[in-house]
mmCIF file of C-alpha atoms in Angstrom:
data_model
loop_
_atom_site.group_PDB
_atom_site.id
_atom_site.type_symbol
_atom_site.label_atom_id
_atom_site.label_comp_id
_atom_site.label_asym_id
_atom_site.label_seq_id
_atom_site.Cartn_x
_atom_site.Cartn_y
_atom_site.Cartn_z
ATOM 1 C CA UNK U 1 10.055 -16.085 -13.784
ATOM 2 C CA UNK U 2 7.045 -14.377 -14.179
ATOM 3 C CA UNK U 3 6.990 -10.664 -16.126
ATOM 4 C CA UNK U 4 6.538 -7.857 -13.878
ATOM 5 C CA UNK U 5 4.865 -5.582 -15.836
ATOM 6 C CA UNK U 6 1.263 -5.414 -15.255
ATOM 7 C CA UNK U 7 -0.936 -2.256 -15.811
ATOM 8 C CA UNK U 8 -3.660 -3.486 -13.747
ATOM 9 C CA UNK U 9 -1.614 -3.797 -11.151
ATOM 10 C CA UNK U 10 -1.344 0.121 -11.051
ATOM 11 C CA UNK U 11 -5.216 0.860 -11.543
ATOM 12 C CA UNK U 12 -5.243 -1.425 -8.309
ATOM 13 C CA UNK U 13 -2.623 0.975 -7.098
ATOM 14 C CA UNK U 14 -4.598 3.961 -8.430
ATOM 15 C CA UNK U 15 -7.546 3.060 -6.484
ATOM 16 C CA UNK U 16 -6.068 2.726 -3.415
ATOM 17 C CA UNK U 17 -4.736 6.049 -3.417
ATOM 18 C CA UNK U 18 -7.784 7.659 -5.134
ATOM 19 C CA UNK U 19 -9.413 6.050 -1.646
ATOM 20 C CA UNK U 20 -7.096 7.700 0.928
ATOM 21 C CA UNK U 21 -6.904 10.674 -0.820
ATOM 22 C CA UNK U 22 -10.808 11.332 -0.671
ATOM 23 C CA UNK U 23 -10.623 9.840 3.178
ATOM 24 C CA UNK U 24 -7.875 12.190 3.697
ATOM 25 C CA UNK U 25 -8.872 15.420 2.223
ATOM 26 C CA UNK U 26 -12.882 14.805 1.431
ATOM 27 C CA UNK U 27 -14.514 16.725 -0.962
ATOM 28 C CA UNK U 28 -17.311 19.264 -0.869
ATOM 29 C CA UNK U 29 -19.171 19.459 -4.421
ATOM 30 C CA UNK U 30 -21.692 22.174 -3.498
ATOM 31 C CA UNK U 31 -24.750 19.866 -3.415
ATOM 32 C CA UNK U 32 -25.368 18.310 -0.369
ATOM 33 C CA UNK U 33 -27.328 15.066 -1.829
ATOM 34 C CA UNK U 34 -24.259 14.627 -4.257
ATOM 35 C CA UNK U 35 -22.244 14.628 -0.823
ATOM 36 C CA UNK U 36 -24.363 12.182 0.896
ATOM 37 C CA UNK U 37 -24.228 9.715 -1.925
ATOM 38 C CA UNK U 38 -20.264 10.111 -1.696
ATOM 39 C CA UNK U 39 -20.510 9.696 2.141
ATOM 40 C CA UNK U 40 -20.013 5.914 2.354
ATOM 41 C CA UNK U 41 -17.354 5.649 -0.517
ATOM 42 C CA UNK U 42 -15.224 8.358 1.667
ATOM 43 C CA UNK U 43 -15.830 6.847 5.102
ATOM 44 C CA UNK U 44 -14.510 3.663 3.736
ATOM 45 C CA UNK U 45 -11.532 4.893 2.128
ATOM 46 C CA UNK U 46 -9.289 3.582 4.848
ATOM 47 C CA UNK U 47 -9.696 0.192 3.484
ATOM 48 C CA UNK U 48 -7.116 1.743 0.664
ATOM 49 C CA UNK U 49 -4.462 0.970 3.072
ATOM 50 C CA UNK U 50 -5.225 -2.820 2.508
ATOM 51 C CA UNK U 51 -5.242 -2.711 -0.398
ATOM 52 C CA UNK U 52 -1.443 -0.959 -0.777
ATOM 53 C CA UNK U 53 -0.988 -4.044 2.205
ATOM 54 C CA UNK U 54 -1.988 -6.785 -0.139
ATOM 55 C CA UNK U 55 -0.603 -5.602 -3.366
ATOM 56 C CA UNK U 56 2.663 -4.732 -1.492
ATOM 57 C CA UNK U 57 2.564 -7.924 -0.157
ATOM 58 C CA UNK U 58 2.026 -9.588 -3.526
ATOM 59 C CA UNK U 59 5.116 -7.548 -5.419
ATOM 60 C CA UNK U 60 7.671 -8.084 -2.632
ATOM 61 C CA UNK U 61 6.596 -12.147 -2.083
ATOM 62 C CA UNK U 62 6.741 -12.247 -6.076
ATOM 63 C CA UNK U 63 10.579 -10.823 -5.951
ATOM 64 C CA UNK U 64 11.749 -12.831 -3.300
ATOM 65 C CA UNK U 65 10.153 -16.698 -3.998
ATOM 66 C CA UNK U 66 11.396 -15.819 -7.730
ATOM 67 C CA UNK U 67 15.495 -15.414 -6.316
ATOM 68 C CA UNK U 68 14.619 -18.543 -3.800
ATOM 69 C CA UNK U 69 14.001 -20.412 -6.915
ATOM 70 C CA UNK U 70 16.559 -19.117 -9.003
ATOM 71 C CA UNK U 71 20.280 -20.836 -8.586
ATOM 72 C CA UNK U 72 21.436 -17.379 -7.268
ATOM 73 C CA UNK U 73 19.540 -17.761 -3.867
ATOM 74 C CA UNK U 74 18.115 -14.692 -2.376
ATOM 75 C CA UNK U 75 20.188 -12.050 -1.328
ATOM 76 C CA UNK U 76 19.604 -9.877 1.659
ATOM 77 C CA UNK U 77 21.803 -7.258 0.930
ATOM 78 C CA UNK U 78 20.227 -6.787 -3.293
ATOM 79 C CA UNK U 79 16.687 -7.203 -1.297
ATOM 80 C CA UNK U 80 17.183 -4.647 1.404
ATOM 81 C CA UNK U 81 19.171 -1.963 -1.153
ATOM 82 C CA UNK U 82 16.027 -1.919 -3.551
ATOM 83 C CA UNK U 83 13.478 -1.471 -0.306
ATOM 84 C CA UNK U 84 15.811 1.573 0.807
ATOM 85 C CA UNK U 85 16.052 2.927 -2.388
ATOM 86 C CA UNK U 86 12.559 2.802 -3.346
ATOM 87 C CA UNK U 87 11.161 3.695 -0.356
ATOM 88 C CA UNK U 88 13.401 6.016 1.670
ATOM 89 C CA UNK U 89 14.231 8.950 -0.158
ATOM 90 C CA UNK U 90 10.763 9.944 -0.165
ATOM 91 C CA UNK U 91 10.179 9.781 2.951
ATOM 92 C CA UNK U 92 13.237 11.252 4.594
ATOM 93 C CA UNK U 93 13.014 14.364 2.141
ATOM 94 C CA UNK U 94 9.174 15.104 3.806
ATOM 95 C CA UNK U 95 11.051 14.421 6.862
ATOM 96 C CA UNK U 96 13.345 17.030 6.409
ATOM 97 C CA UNK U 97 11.009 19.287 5.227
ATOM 98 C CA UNK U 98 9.141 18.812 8.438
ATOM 99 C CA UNK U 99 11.995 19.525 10.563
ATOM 100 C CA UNK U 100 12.882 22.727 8.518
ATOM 101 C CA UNK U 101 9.471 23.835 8.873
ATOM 102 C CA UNK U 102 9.194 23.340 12.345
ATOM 103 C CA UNK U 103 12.549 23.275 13.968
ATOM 104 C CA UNK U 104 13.856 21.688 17.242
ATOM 105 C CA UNK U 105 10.233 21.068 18.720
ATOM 106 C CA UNK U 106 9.644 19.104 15.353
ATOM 107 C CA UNK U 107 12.268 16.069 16.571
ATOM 108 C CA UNK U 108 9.791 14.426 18.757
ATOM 109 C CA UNK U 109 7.238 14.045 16.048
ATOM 110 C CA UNK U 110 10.101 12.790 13.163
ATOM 111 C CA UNK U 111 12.250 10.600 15.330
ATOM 112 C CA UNK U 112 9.704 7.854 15.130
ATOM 113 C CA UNK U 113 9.673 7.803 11.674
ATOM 114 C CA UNK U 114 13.315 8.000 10.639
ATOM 115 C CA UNK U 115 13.445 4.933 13.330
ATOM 116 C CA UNK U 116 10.016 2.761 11.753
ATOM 117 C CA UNK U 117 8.566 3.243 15.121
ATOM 118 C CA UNK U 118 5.752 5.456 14.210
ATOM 119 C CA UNK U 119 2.645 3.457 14.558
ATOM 120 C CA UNK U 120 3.924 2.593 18.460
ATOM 121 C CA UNK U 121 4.213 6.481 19.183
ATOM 122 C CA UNK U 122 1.855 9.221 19.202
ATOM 123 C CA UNK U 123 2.241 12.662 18.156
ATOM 124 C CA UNK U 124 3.893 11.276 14.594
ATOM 125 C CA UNK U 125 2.311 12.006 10.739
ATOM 126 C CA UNK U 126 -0.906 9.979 11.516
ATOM 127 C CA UNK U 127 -0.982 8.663 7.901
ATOM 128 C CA UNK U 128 2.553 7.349 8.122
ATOM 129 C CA UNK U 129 1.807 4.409 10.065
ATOM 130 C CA UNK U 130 1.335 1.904 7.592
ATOM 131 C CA UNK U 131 4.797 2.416 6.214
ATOM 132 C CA UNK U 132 5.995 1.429 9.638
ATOM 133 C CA UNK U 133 3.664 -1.792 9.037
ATOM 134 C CA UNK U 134 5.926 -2.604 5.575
ATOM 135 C CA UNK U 135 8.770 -2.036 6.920
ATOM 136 C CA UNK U 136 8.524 -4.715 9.902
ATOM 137 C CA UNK U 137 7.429 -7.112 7.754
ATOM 138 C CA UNK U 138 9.865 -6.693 5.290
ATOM 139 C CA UNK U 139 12.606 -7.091 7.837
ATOM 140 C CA UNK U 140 10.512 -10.351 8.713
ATOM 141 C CA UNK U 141 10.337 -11.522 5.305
ATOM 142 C CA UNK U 142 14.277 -11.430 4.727
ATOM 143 C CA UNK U 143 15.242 -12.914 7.762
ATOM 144 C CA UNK U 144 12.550 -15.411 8.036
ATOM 145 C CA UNK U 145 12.020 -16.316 4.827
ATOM 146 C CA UNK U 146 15.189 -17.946 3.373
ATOM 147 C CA UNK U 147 15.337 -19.959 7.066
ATOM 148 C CA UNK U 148 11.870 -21.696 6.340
ATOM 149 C CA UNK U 149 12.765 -22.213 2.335
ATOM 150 C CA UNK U 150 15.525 -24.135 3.371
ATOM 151 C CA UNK U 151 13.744 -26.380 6.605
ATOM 152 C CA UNK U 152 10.135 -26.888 4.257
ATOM 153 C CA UNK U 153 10.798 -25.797 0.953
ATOM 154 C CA UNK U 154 7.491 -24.114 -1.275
ATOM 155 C CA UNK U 155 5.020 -25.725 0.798
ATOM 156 C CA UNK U 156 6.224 -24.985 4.579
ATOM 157 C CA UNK U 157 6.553 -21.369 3.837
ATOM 158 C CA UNK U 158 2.771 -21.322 2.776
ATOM 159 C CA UNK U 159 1.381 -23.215 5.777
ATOM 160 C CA UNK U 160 3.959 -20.637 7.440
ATOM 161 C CA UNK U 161 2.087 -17.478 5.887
ATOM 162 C CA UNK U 162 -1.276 -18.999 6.963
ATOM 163 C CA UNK U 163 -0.024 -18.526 10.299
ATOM 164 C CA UNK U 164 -0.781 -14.442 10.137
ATOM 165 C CA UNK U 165 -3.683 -14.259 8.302
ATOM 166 C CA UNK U 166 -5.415 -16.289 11.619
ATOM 167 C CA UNK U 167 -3.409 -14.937 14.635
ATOM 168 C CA UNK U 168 -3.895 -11.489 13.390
ATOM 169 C CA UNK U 169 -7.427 -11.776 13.936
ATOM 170 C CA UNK U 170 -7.042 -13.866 17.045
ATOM 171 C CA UNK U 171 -4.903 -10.792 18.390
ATOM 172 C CA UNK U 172 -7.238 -7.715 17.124
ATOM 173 C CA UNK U 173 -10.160 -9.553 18.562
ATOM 174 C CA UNK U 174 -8.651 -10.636 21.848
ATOM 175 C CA UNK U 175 -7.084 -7.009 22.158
ATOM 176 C CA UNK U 176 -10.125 -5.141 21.725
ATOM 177 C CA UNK U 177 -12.291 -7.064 23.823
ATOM 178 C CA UNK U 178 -9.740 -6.553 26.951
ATOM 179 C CA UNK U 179 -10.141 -2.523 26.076
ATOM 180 C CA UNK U 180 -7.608 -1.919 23.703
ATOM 181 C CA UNK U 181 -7.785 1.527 21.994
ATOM 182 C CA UNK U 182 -9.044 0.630 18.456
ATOM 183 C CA UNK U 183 -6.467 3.018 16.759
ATOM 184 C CA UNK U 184 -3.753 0.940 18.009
ATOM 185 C CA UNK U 185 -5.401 -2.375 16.869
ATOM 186 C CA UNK U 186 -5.532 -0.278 13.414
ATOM 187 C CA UNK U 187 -1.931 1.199 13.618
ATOM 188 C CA UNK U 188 0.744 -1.523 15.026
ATOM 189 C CA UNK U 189 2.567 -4.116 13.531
ATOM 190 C CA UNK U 190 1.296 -7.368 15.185
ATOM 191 C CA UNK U 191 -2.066 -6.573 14.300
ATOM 192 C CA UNK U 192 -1.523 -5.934 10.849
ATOM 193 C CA UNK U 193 0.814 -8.061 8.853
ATOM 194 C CA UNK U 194 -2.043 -10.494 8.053
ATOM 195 C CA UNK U 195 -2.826 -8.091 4.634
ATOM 196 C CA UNK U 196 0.733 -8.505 3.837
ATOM 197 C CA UNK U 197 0.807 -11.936 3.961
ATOM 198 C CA UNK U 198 -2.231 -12.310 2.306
ATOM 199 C CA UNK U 199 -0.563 -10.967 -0.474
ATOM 200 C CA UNK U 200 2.182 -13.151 -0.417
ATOM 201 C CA UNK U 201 0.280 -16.239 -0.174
ATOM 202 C CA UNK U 202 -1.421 -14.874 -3.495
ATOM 203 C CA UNK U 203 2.354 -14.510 -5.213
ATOM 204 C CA UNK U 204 3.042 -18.236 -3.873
ATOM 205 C CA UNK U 205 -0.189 -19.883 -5.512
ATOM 206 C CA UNK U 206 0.445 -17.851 -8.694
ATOM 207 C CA UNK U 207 4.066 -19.598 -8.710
ATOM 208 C CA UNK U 208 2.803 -22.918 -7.982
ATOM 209 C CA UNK U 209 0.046 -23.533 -9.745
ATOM 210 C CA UNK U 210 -2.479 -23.207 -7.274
ATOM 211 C CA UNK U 211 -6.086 -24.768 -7.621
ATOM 212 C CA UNK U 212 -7.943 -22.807 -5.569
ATOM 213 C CA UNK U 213 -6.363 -19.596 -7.460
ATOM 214 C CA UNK U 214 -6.989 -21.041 -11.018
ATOM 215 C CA UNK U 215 -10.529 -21.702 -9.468
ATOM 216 C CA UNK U 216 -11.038 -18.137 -8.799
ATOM 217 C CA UNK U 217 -9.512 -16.387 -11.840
ATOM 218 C CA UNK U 218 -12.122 -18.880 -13.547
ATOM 219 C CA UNK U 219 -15.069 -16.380 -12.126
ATOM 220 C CA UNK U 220 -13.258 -12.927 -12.340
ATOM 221 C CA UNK U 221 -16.917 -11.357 -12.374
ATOM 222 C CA UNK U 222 -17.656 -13.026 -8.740
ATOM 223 C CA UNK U 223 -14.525 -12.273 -7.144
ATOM 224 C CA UNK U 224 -15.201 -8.530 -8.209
ATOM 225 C CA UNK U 225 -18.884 -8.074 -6.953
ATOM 226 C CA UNK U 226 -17.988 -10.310 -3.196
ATOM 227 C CA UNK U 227 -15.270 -7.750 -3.093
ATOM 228 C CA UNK U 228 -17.307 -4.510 -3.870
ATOM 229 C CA UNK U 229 -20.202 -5.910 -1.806
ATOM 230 C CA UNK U 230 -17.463 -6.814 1.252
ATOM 231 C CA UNK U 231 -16.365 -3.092 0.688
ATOM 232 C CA UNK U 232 -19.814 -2.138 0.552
ATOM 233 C CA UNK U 233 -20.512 -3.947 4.010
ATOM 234 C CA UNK U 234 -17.945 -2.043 5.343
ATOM 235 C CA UNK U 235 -19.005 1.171 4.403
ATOM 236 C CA UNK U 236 -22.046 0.456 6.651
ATOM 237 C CA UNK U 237 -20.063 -0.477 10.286
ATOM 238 C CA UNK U 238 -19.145 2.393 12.457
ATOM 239 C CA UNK U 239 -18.462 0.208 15.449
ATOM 240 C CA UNK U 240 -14.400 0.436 16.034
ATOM 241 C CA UNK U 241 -14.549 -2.956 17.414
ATOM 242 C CA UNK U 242 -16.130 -5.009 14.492
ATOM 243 C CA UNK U 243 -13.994 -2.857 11.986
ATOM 244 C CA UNK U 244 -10.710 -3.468 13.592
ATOM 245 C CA UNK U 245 -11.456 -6.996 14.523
ATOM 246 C CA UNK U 246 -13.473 -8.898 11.867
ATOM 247 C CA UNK U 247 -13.703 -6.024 9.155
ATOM 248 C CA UNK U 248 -9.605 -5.943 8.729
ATOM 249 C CA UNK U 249 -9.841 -9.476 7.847
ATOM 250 C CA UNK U 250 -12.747 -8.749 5.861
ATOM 251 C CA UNK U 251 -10.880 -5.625 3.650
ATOM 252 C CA UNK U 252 -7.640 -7.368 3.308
ATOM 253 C CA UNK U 253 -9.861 -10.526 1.952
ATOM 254 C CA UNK U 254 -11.794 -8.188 -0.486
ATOM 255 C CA UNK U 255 -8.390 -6.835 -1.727
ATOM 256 C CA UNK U 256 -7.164 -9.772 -2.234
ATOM 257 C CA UNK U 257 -10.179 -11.411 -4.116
ATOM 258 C CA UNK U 258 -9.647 -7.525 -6.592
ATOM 259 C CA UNK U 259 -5.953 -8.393 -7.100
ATOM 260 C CA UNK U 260 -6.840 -12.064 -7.894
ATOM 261 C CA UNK U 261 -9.289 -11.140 -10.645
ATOM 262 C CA UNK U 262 -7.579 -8.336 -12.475
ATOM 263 C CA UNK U 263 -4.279 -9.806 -12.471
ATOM 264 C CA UNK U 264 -2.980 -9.988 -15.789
ATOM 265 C CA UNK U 265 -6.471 -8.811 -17.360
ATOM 266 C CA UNK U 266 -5.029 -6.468 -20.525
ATOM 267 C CA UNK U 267 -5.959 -3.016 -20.060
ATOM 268 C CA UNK U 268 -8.286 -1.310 -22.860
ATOM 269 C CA UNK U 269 -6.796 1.091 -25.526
ATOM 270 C CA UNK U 270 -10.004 3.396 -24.882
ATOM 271 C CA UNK U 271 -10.251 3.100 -21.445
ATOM 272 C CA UNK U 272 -9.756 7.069 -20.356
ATOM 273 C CA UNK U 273 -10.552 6.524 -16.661
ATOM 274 C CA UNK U 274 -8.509 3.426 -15.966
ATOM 275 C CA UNK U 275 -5.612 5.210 -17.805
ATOM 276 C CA UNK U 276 -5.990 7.887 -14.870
ATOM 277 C CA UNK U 277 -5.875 5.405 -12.533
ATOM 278 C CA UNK U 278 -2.443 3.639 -14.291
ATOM 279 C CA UNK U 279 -0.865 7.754 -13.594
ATOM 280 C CA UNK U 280 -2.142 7.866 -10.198
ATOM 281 C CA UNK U 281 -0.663 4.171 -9.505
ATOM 282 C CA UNK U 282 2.579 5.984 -10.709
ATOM 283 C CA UNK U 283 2.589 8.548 -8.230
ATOM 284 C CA UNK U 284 0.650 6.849 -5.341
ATOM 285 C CA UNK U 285 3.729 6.009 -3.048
ATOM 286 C CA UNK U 286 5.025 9.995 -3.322
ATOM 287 C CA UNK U 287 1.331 11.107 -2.873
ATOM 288 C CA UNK U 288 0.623 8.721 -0.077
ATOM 289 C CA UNK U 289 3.757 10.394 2.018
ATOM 290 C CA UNK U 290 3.433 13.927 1.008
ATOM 291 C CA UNK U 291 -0.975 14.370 0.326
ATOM 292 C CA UNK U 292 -1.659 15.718 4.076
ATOM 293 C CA UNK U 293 1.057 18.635 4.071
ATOM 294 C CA UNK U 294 0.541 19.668 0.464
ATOM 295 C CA UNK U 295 -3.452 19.324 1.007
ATOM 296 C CA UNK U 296 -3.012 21.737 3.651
ATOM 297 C CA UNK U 297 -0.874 23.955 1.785
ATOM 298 C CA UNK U 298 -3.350 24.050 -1.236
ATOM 299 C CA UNK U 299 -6.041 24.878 1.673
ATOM 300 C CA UNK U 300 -3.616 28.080 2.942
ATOM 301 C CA UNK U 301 -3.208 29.197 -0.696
ATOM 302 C CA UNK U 302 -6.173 28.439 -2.433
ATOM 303 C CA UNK U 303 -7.397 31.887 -4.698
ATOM 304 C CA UNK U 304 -10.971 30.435 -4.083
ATOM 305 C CA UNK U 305 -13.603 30.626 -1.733
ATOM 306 C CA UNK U 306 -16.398 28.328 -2.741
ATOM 307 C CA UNK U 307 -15.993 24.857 -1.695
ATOM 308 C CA UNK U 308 -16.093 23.217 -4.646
ATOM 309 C CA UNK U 309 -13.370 25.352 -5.757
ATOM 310 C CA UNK U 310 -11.187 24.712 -3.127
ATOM 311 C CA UNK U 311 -11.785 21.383 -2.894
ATOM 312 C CA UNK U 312 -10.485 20.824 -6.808
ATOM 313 C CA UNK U 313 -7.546 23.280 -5.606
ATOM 314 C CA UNK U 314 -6.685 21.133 -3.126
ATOM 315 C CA UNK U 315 -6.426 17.939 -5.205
ATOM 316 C CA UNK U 316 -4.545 19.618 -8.018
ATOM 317 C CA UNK U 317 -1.848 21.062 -5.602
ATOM 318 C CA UNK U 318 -1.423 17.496 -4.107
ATOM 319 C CA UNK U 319 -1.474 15.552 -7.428
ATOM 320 C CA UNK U 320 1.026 18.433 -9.159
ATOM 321 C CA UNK U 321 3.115 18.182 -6.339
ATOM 322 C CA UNK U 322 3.226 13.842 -5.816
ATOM 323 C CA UNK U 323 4.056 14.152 -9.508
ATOM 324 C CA UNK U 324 6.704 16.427 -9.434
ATOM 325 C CA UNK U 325 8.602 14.473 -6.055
ATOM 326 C CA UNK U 326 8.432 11.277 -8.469
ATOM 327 C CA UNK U 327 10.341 13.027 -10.977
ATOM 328 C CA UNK U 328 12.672 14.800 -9.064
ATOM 329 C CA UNK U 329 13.441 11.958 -6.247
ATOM 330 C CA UNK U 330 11.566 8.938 -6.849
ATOM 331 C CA UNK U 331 12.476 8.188 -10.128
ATOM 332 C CA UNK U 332 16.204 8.732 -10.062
ATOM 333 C CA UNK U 333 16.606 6.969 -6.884
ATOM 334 C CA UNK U 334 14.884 3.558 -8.167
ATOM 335 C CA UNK U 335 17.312 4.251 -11.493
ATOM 336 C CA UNK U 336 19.886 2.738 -8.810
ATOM 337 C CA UNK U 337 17.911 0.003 -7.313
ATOM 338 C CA UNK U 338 20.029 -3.456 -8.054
ATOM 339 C CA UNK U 339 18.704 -4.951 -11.682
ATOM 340 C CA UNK U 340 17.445 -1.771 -12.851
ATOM 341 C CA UNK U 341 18.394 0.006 -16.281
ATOM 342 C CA UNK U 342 19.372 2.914 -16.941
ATOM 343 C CA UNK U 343 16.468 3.079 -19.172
ATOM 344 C CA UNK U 344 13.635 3.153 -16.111
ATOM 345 C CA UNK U 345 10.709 4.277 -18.366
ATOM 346 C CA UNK U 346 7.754 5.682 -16.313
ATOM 347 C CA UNK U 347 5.743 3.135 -17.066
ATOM 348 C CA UNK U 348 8.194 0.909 -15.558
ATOM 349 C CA UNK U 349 8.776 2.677 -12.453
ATOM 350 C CA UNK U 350 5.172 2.705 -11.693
ATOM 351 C CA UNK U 351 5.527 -1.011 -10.469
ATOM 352 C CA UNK U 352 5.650 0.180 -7.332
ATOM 353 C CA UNK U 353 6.939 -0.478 -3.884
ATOM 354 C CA UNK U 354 8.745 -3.784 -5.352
#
């Protein structure tokens, strides 16, 4: 088996929610040419979500070819009691608090999510769809997975996770160009799962030696500059059609090529700003879930009035309060996930959704 632990594995984590977080709630620094040059890094910051896609991808893969491989077998029941306990008590708590906040009329916009049907519905958390997204392809992954083990072994469930990373595309393309509305190309499940599998199919070549992956760890460098000029490229597309056709397949590529070439890369004593990154990693699933209703309350309470002001206000409240939620809830829960310790240090926990 290979060692979980990996720090860069939660700057990659870090970045990805330092990326929705400034697509979410922006940021207003008082100078407007400081703003412009931070225009294209915010408009892109969706591609964050891939990101979370491919790493989740990779962690949850990594988990289950390790128990196909082990003389245990995979177990459904150990795999679907760590996904509920990691993931779940989270969510349902902002859930609650959404219902408390807003009462009966609230029930049309939570039912979705307590079912995993939010990114098919509208009137639903906008930012919650991608946990919908997981959550399908989790359920995939533990009843499909095991079944194609057993009929091809190692090598028919990669040419079976190939499958995804093409028909997504086939589907976004084909959908769009009969008139699809781009945010459901974006939002739902069959359009989507192609990140996840990508990083899969990463956790596969890692476990079976690979070529083309020992190729590419080879030239860390290049992998990191196609991927920040892919992001880069990006940046520049407003046109829903080729950002939610080609450009997915583009960002999920790009996050995969970043996970690739910082996997296992030992993370500097010194290194202040990637040590940030490791806490926000830590955080990133309670921040993800909660950052649009504590950003607005920082906005209702903020003492400030200049925008810069509020704008570090608003960031504060949402970090403070992501932080608190995985100390309170997150933490303890994942204390009870099958094969943890007792002992769940916090740099531990911050492995993230597996």
């Amino acid at each position: 088996m290979f060692p979980r632990r990996d720090s860069m594995l939660d700057v990659i984590r870090g970045i990805a929610i330092l990326w929705v977080l400034l697509f979410h709630l922006r940021v207003a620094t008082g100078s407007a040419t400081l703003d412009r040059l931070l225009r294209p890094i915010i408009d892109v910051g969706w591609v964050g979500v891939d990101l979370f896609f491919v790493l989740s991808g990779f962690l949850v893969g990594g988990l289950v070819f390790d128990q196909l491989a082990s003389p245990a077998g995979f177990s459904r029941r150990r795999f679907f009691a760590r996904r509920v306990l990691r993931l779940w008590p989270v969510l349902y708590l902002y859930l609650a608090i959404l219902l408390l906040a807003g009462g009966t009329p609230a029930w049309t916009m939570v039912l979705p999510v307590v079912v995993h049907l939010q990114n098919f519905a509208t009137g639903v958390p906008n930012h919650l769809w991608s946990l919908a997204v997981e959550e399908h392809f989790y359920l995939a992954v533990a009843l499909l997975t095991p079944w194609l083990w057993r009929r091809g072994g190692p090598g028919g469930l990669a040419i079976a996770l190939f499958v995804p990373l093409g028909g997504c595309l086939l589907l976004r393309l084909g959908a769009l160009a009969a008139g699809a509305a781009p945010v459901a190309v974006q939002w739902q499940t069959p359009y989507r799962i192609d990140a996840l599998a990508a990083g899969m199919l990463v956790a596969w070549g890692e476990r079976n030696g690979s070529r083309v992956l020992v190729w590419l760890q080879a030239r860390r460098s290049g992998c990191l500059a196609i991927a920040a000029a892919a992001f880069a490229g990006l940046a520049a597309i407003d046109d829903p059609r080729i950002r939610y056709g080609c450009g997915l397949t583009v960002a999920w590529m790009a996050a995969a090529l970043v996970i690739v070439a910082l996997r296992r890369v030992p993370l500097p004593r010194r290194a202040g700003a990637l040590r940030l990154l490791t806490w926000l990693g830590g955080i990133s699933y309670s921040a993800y879930v909660w950052h649009v209703s504590l950003g607005r309350l920082a906005d209702a309470t903020a003492p400030f009035a200049a925008a810069p002001a509020v704008t570090a206000w608003r960031y504060a409240v949402v970090l403070a309060g992501a932080a608190l939620i995985v100390r309170l809830v997150e933490r303890p829960f994942m204390r009870l996930r099958p094969g943890a310790t007792t002992a769940v240090t916090p740099r531990k926990a911050r492995l993230g959704t597996a």
